[in-house]
Every structure is written in structure tokens, then in C-alpha cells.
Short mmCIF file of C-alpha atoms in Angstrom, two decimals:
data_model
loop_
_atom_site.label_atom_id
_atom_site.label_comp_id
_atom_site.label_asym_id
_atom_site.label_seq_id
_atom_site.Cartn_x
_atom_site.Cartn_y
_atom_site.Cartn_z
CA UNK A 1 64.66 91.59 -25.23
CA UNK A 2 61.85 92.33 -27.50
CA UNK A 3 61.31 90.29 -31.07
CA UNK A 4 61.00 93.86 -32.88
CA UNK A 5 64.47 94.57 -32.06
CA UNK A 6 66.36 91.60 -32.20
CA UNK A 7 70.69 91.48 -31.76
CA UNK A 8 72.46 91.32 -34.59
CA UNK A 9 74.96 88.81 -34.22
CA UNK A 10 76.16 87.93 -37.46
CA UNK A 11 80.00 89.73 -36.52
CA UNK A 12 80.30 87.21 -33.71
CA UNK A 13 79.99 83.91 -35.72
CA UNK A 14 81.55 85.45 -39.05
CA UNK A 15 84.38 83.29 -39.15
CA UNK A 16 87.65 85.02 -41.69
CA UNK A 17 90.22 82.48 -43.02
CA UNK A 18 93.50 83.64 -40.89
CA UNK A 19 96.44 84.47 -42.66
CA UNK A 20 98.74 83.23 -40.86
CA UNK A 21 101.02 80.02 -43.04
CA UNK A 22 101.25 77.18 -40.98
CA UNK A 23 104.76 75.31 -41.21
CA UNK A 24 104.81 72.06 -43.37
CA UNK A 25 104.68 68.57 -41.78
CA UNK A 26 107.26 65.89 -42.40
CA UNK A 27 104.20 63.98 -43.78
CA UNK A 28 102.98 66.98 -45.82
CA UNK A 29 106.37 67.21 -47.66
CA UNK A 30 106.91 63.31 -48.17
CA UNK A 31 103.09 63.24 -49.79
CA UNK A 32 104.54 66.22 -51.87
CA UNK A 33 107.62 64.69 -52.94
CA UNK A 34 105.94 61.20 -53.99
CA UNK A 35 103.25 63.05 -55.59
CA UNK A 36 105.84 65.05 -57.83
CA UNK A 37 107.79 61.57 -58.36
CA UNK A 38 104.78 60.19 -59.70
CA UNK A 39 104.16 62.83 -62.05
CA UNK A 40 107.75 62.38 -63.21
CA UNK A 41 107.54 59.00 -63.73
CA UNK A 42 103.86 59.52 -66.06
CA UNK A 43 105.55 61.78 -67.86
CA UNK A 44 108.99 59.62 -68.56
CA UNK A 45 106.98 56.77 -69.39
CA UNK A 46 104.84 58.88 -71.56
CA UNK A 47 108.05 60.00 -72.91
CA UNK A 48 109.50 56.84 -73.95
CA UNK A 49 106.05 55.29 -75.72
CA UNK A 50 106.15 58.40 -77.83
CA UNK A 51 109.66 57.57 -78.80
CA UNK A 52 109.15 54.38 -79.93
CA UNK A 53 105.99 55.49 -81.76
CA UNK A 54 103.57 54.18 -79.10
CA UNK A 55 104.11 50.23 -79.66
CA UNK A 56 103.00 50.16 -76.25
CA UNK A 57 100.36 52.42 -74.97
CA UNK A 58 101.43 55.06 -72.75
CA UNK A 59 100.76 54.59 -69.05
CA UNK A 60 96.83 55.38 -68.08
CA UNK A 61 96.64 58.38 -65.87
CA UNK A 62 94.70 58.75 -63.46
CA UNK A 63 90.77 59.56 -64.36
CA UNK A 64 92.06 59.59 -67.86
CA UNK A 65 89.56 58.00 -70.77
CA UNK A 66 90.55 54.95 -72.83
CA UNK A 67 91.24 57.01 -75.77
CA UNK A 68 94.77 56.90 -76.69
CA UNK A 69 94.87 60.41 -77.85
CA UNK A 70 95.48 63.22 -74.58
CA UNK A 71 92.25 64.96 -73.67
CA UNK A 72 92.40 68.34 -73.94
CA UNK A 73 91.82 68.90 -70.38
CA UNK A 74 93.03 67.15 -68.46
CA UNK A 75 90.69 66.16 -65.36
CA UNK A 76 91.58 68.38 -62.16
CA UNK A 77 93.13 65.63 -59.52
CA UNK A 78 91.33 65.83 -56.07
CA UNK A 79 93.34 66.97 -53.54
CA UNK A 80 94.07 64.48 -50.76
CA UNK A 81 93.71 64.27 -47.01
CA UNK A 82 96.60 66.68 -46.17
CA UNK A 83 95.98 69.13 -48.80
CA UNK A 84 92.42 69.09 -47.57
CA UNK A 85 93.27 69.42 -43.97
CA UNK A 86 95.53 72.46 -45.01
CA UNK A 87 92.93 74.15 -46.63
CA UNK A 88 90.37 73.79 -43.51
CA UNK A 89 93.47 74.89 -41.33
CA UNK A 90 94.04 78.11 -43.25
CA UNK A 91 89.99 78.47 -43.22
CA UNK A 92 89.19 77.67 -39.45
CA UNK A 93 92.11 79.84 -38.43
CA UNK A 94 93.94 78.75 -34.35
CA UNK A 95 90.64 76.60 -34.48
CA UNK A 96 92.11 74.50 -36.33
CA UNK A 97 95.51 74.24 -34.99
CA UNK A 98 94.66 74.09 -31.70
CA UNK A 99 92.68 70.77 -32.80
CA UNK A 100 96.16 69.61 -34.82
CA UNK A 101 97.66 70.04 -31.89
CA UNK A 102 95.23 68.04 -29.24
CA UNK A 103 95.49 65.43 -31.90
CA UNK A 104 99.11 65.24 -31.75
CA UNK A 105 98.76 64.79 -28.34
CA UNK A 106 96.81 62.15 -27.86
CA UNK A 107 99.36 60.03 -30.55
CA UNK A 108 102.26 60.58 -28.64
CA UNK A 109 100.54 59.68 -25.65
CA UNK A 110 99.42 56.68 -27.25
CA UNK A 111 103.33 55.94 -28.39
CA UNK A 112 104.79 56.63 -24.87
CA UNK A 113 101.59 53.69 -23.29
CA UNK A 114 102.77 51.47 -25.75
CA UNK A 115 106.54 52.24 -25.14
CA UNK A 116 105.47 52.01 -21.24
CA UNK A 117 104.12 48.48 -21.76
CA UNK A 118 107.52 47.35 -23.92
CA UNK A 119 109.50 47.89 -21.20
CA UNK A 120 107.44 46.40 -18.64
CA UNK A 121 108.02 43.37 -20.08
CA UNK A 122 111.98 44.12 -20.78
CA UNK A 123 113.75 40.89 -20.00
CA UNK A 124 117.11 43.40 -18.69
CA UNK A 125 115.55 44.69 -15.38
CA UNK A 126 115.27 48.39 -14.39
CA UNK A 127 116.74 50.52 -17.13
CA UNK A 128 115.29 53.94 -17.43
CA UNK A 129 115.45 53.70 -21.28
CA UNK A 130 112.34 55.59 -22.16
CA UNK A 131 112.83 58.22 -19.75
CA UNK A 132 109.89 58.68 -17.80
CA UNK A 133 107.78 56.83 -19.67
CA UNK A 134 110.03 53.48 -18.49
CA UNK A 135 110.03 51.61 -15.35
CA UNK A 136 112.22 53.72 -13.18
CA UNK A 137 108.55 55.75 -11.19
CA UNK A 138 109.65 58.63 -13.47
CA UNK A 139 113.32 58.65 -12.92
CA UNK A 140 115.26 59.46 -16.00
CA UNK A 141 119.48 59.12 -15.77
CA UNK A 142 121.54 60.67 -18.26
CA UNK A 143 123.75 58.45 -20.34
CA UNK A 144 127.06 60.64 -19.49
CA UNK A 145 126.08 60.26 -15.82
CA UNK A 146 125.51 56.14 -16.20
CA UNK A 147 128.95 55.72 -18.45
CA UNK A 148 130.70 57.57 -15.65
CA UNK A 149 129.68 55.10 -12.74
CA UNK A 150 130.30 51.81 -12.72
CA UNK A 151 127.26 50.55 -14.94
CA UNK A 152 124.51 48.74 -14.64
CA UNK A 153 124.11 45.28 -13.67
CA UNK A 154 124.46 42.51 -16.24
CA UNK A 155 120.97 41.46 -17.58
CA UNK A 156 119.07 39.03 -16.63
CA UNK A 157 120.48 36.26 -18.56
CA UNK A 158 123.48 36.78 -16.91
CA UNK A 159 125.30 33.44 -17.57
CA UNK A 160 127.36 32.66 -19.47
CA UNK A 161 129.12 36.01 -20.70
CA UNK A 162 130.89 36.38 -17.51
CA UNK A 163 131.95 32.81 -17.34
CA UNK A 164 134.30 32.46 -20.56
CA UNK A 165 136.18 35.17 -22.54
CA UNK A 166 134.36 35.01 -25.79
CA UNK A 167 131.04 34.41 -27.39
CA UNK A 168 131.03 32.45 -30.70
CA UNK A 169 130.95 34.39 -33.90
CA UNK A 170 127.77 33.11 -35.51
CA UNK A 171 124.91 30.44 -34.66
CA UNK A 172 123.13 29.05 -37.76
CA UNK A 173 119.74 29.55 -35.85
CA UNK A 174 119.55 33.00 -36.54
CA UNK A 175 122.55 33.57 -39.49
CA UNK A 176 124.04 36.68 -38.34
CA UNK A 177 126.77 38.07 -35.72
CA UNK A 178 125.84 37.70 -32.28
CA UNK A 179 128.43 40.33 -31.64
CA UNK A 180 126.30 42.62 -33.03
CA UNK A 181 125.42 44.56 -29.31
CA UNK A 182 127.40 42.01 -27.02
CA UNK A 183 131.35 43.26 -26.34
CA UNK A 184 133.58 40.79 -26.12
CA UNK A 185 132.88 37.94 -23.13
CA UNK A 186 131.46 40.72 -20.99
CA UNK A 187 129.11 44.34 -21.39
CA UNK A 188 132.06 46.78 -20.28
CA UNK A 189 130.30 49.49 -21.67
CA UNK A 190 126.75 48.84 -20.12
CA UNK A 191 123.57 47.36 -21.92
CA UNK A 192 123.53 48.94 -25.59
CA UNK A 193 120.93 52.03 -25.58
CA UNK A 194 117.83 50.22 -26.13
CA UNK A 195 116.28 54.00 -27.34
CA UNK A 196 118.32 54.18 -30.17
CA UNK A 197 117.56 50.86 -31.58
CA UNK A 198 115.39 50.33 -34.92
CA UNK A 199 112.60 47.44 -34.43
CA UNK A 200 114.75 45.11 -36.30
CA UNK A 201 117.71 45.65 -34.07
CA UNK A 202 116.09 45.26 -30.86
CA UNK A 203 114.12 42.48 -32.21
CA UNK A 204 117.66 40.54 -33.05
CA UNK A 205 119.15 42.26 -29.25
CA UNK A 206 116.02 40.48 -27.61
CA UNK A 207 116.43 37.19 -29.37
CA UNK A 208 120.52 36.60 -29.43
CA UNK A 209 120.04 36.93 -24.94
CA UNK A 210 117.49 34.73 -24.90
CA UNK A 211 119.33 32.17 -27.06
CA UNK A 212 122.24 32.81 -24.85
CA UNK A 213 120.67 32.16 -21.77
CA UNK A 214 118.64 29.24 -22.80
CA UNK A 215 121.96 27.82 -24.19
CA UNK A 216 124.68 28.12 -22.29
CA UNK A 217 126.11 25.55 -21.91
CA UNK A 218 126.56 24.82 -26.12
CA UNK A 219 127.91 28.31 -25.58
CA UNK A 220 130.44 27.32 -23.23
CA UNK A 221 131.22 24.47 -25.09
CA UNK A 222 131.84 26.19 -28.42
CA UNK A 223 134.02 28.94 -26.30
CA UNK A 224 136.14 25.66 -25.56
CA UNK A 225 136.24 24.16 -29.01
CA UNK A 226 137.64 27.07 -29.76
CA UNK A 227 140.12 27.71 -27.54
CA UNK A 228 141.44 24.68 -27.99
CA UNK A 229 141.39 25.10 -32.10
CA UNK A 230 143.39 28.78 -31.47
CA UNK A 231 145.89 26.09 -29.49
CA UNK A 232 146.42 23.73 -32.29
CA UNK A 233 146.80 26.64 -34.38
CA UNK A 234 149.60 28.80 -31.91
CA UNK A 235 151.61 25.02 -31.36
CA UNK A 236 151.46 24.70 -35.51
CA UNK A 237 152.73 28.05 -35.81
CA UNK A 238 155.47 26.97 -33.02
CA UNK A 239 156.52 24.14 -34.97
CA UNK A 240 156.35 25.55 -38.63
CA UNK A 241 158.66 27.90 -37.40
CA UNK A 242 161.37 25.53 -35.60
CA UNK A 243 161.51 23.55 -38.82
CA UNK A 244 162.49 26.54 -41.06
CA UNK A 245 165.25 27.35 -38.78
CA UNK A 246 166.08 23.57 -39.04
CA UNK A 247 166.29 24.42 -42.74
CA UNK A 248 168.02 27.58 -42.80
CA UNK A 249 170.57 26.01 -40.93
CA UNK A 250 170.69 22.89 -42.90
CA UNK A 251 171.56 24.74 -46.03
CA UNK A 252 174.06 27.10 -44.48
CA UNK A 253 176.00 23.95 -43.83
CA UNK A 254 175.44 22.75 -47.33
CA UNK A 255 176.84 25.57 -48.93
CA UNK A 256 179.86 25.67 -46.32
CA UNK A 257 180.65 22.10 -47.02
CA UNK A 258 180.61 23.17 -50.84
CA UNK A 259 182.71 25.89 -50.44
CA UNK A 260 185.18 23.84 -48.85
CA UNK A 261 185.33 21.24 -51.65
CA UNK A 262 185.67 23.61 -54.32
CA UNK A 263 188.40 25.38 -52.43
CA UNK A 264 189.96 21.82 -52.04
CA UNK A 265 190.08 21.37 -55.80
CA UNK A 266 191.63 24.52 -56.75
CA UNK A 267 194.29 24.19 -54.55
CA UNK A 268 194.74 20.36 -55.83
CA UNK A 269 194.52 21.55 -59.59
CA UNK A 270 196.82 24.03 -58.46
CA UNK A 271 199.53 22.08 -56.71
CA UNK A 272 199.14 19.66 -59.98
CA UNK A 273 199.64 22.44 -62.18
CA UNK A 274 203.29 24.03 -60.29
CA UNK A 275 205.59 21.11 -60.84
CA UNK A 276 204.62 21.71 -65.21
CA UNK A 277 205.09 25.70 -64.67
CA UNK A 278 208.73 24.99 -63.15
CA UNK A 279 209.38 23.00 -66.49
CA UNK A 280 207.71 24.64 -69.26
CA UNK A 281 208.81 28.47 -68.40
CA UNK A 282 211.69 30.11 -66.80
CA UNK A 283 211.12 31.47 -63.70
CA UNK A 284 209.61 35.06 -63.90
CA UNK A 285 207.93 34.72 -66.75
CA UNK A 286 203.91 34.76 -67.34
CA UNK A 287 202.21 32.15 -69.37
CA UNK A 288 199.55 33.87 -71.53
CA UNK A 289 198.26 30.63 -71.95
CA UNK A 290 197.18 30.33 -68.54
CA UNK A 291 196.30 33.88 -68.19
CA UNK A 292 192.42 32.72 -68.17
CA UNK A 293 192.51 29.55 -66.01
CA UNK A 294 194.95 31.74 -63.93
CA UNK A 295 191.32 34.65 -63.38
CA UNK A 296 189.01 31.36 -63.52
CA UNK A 297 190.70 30.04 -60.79
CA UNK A 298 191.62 33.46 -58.54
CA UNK A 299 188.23 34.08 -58.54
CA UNK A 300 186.52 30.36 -57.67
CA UNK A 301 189.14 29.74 -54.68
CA UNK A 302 187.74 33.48 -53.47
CA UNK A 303 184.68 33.26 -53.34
CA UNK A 304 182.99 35.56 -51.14
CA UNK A 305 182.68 33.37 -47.99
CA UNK A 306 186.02 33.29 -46.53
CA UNK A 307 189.09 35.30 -47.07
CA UNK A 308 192.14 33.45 -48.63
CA UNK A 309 195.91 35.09 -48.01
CA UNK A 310 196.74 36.10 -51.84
CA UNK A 311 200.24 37.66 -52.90
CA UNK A 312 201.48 40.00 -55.22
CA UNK A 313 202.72 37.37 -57.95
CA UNK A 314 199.14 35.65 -57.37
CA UNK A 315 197.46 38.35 -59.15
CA UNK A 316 197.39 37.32 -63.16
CA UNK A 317 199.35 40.81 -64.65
CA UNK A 318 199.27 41.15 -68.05
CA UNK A 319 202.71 41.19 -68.97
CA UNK A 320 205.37 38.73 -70.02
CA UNK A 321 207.78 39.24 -67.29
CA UNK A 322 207.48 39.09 -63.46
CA UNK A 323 209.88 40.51 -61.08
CA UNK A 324 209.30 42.12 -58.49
CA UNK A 325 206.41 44.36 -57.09
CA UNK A 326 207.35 47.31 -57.71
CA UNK A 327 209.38 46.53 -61.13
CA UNK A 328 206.64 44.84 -61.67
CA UNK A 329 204.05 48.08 -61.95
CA UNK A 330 206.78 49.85 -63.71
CA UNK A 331 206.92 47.23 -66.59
CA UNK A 332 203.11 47.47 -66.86
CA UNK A 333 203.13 49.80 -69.85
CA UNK A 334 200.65 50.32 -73.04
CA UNK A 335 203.07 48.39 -75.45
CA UNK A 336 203.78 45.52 -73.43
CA UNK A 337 200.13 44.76 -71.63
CA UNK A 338 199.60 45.27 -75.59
CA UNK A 339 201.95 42.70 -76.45
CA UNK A 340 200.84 40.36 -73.91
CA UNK A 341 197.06 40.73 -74.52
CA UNK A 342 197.91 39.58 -78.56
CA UNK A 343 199.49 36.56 -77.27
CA UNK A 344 196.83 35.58 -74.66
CA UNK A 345 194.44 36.38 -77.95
CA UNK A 346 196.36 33.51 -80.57
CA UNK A 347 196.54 31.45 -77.65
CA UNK A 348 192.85 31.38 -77.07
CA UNK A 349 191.91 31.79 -80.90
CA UNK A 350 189.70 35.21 -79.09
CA UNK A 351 189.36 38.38 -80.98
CA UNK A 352 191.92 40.79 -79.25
CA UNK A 353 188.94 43.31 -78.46
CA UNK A 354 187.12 40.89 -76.72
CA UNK A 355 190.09 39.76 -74.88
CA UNK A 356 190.99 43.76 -73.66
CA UNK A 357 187.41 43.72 -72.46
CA UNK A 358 187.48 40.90 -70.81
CA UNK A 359 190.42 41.89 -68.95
CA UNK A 360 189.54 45.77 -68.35
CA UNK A 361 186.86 43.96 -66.72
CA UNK A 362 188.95 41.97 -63.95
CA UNK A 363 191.03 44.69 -63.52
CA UNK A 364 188.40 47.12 -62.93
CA UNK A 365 188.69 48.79 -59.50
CA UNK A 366 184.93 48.52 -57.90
CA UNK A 367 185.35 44.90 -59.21
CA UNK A 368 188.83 44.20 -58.08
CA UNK A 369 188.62 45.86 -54.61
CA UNK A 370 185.09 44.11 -53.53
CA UNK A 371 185.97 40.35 -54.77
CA UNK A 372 189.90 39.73 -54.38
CA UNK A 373 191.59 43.12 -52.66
CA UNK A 374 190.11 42.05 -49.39
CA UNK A 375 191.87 38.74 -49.76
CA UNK A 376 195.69 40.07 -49.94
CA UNK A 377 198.01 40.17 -47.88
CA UNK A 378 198.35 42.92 -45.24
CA UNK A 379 201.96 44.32 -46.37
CA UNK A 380 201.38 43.91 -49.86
CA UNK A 381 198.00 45.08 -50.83
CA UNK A 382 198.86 48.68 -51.15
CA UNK A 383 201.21 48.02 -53.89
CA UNK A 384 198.50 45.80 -55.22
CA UNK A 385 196.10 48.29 -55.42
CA UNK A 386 198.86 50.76 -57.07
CA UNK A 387 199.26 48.08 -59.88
CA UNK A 388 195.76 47.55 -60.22
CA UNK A 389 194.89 51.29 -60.75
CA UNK A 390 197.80 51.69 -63.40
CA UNK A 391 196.39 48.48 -65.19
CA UNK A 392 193.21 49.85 -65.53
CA UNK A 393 194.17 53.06 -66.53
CA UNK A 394 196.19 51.51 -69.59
CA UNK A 395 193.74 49.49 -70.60
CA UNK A 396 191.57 52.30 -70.79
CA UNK A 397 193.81 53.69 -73.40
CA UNK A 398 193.99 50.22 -75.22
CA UNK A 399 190.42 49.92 -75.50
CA UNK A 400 190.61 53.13 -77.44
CA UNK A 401 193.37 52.13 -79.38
CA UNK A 402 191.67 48.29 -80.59
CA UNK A 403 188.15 49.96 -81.83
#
């Protein structure tokens, strides 16, 4: 090759920026977004000292004078290492990304030596938990596969998880749950997948085995504290119980024996009472000025505990005359229940509305049927129930008449 007619060569070296956009890093886009944040927050601040008439001077920007007053132009900000890196990317063409990319390579190398070296030192024996980068010579087992056999090994603490039921809840040494990635007294489920761990959550994994294996036997002693505490607490339960049954029963009896006394006293009062009815009124004939104590009393010896045989001239009719059961409903008419309802009313110096309430009220069939039907006798408490209804139906019509 002569000198007087050299190669051109320029075409070879020319180097043309490619045109081909290169996607966005994760990094690229965070540096964006707190770059944009920034400016948000410069001009929000800048915002609020203009409001208040700049008491306060407004933030300083960056490469901004001391002046208080904006420039008018602002400095151009220099663009930083990404931006920078971009721009030579889009300049040097697959040059470039081919050198991105051998870069890449050699971190993530780096990451999987220093993973490599974690686990070498991984106090839970052989788990493939890096993949190949673990211990296992390259040997990488699915998780479905390992949950479907019978699981690895306990670690290497071992003791004392398989040697009592439960671990305690907290230890003040550290402050937090140990049951964080233990189960229950055992690992049913395998170790916990050490790969999906944050730094802080293998750091506190690492440190609650070790404490476990360096104290097991506290371990094993809290484990029995508190199996005999849940013991106190079952036989407490036990015996809380028997003793409100014990009570329950008590005042069932109570109220049984008071029943009986009050039933006592009505009948006494009652038998006391006879020998003056025989003396003071003919036989058949209603008192209307016992007509009250006659409901007072009905209703206390009834109760609702235990059924008392009642008949039909037990039953405190409003009229003057008694005779018998079925003369009895025919007699029960609006003029004399009228009659006999004015003298109950002078008799108890009432008001003969409140009186025709009162008794509309005992007579009343929902009433009647629930507290003292039950308590008659078999033959007779159909025409009880007849009388009843035609009492009721009168005094219906009375209560209109009275207003």
C-alpha cells in the first residue's frame, strides 16, 4: 500500500447513535419519581412562603443565588449518572448494551457468591434454598415436590420442639413472638422458605433457634409452668361451674318453700274467713265486699307453679246471686253485672269505671285461660270457660256504657 493512495477509512469507525429505545430500569424510574417528588415539594414549599408573604424565605434551590427574588433563568440542573448513562447508551448503540449487560452479570454473580457463602454457614443442614447456588452440588427441589414427601429433617437444634407440645409465646430477650416461623411444638410443614425471607426476618429465624437450642431446658420448663397454669385454670372452671348449679338449685328450693307458705296462708285466711260467710250472707249469695280479696286471693293461691283443683262457685262472678252453673251464666246479664259492679264500687269507695276495668281485666280471656283456667276442674271447666266468655263480652258493652 503506497502513502499516495492511502484507504479511506473514516465509514468504518463513524460511529451513528442507534435508534433503537432501550426499556427503563427499576432504578431509572425510582430516580425519576424522587426527582419529580422533589420538584413538587420546592414548589409546595415555595407555594406556602408566598402565601404567608414570605415570613420565611422560600426553600433554596439548587444552584440558586442568595437573592430572594427568582432568577430569570433558572440554572439548567446536570443530569445525573443514569440520565448520563442513557444518553451514552442511545450514542454507543449495542456497544453499549452489551457492556450493561456484562455488568449485570458480574452483580448477580457477585449476589449468588455471597448467597453461596450464607448458606454454607446455614445452621439447618442441607436445604437447597438458593437453588443451585446452595449447598445441594447444584441440586435444586421444587417446593410442591418437598411438601408432598415427608419433609425434611428437623434442624439442627433439634431439641426441644419435639420434646413438649408448645413453645412459649414470647421471651423478653428478644420482645417479639417466637411463633413467628416455628408451628406449634413441631415444623409439620417443613423449615419456613428461607428464599422468601427479608434480612430482618431471617435475621430474627436465625436468632429465635439458636436461643432455643442453647435454652432448652428454660424452654421445657416454661412449657411446664404452663401446662400446669392451663390446669389450675380448667379445675377453676370445673369448680365455678359446680357451685352455680349448687346455686341454681338452692334457689329453686327457696322459691318452692315460698310457694308453699303462701299457699298455706291463703288457705288458712280462707278457712278463717268461711265460718263469717255462713253468718253474714245467705247461702247463694255473693258478697261484693269481698269481690276483691275474693281475685287477690284466686290469683296468689295460683300462682303459676303448681296447679290447684278450682270449682265453678270458686270463680268471683259478678253478680249478686249464685246458683248453679249453668243458671249461673244465664243470670250474668248487662243490668245485673251492672248492679253488682255499683255495689262492689260504694263498697270500695272506687270510681265505678275503674272498677269495670279492673274487672274486664280478670275476666279477660288470654288472661283468664293462661293464669286460673288451667287450674279447674276437669268436668267443670268447659262451663267455666262459657261463663267467662259471656262475662267478658258484657263487660265489653258496660265499658261503653260508663264512659
Amino acid at each position: 500500500m503506497s502513502m499516495d493512495n492511502p484507504v479511506d477509512l473514516t465509514d468504518d469507525y463513524e460511529v451513528r447513535p442507534s435508534r433503537i429505545k432501550l426499556k427503563t430500569t427499576k432504578t431509572e424510574k425510582a430516580g425519576k419519581i424522587y426527582r419529580r417528588e422533589q420538584r413538587r415539594f420546592c414548589r409546595e414549599q415555595e407555594r406556602i412562603s408566598r402565601a404567608n408573604g414570605y415570613a420565611l424565605s422560600p426553600p433554596r434551590k439548587r444552584g440558586q443565588s442568595e437573592s430572594i427574588s427568582p432568577p430569570r433563568n433558572r440554572p439548567r440542573q446536570p443530569p445525573n449518572q443514569y440520565e448520563q448513562e442513557h444518553d451514552q447508551g442511545e450514542w454507543m448503540g449495542g456497544y453499549a448494551r452489551r457492556a450493561r449487560e456484562e455488568q449485570e452479570e458480574r452483580e448477580w454473580e457477585e449476589k449468588i457468591k455471597w448467597m453461596t457463602d450464607e448458606a454454607e454457614h446455614d445452621p439447618f443442614g442441607d436445604y437447597p434454598t438458593f437453588g443451585y447456588a446452595g449447598s445441594s452440588a447444584g441440586v435444586h427441589i421444587p417446593s410442591r415436590w418437598r411438601e408432598a414427601a415427608a419433609g425434611p429433617p428437623f434442624p439442627s437444634f433439634g431439641p426441644p420442639f419435639g420434646l413438649f407440645g408448645r413453645m412459649p409465646q414470647t421471651f423478653p430477650q428478644f420482645g417479639h413472638n417466637l411463633h413467628s416461623h416455628y408451628a406449634a411444638g413441631s415444623f409439620p410443614a417443613g423449615v419456613p422458605s428461607l428464599g422468601s425471607m427479608t434480612e430482618e426476618e431471617y435475621t430474627t429465624f436465625i436468632r429465635e433457634g439458636l436461643y432455643a437450642k442453647q435454652h432448652a431446658s428454660e424452654l421445657r420448663e416454661a412449657e411446664r409452668r404452663r401446662q400446669k397454669m392451663q390446669e389450675r385454670e380448667i379445675k377453676r372452671e370445673k369448680m365455678r361451674e359446680q357451685r352455680e348449679r349448687a346455686e341454681a338449685k338452692w334457689r329453686y328450693q327457696q322459691e318452692k318453700e315460698e310457694y308453699e307458705r303462701r299457699r298455706q296462708r291463703a288457705e288458712a285466711r280462707e278457712a278463717k274467713d268461711r265460718p263469717r260467710r255462713a253468718h253474714s250472707a245467705p247461702a247463694g249469695t255473693n258478697d261484693p265486699a269481698r269481690y276483691s280479696a275474693r281475685w287477690t286471693s284466686l290469683l296468689d293461691v295460683g300462682g303459676e307453679v303448681e296447679a290447684t283443683s278450682l270449682k265453678f262457685s270458686d270463680i268471683p262472678w259478678p253478680i249478686n246471686h249464685l246458683l248453679s252453673p249453668q243458671d249461673t251464666i244465664n243470670k250474668v246479664t248487662l243490668s245485673n253485672v251492672k248492679a253488682f259492679l255499683q255495689a262492689v264500687s260504694l263498697e270500695s269507695r272506687e270510681d265505678l269505671k275503674k272498677v269495670v276495668r279492673e274487672a274486664l281485666r280478670n275476666f279477660h280471656p288470654d288472661r283468664f285461660h293462661s293464669r286460673t283456667l288451667n287450674r279447674v276442674r276437669g268436668d267443670e271447666k268447659e262451663l267455666v270457660k262459657e261463663g267467662v266468655e259471656k262475662v267478658c263480652r258484657v263487660l265489653n258493652d258496660l265499658v261503653k256504657e260508663v264512659r
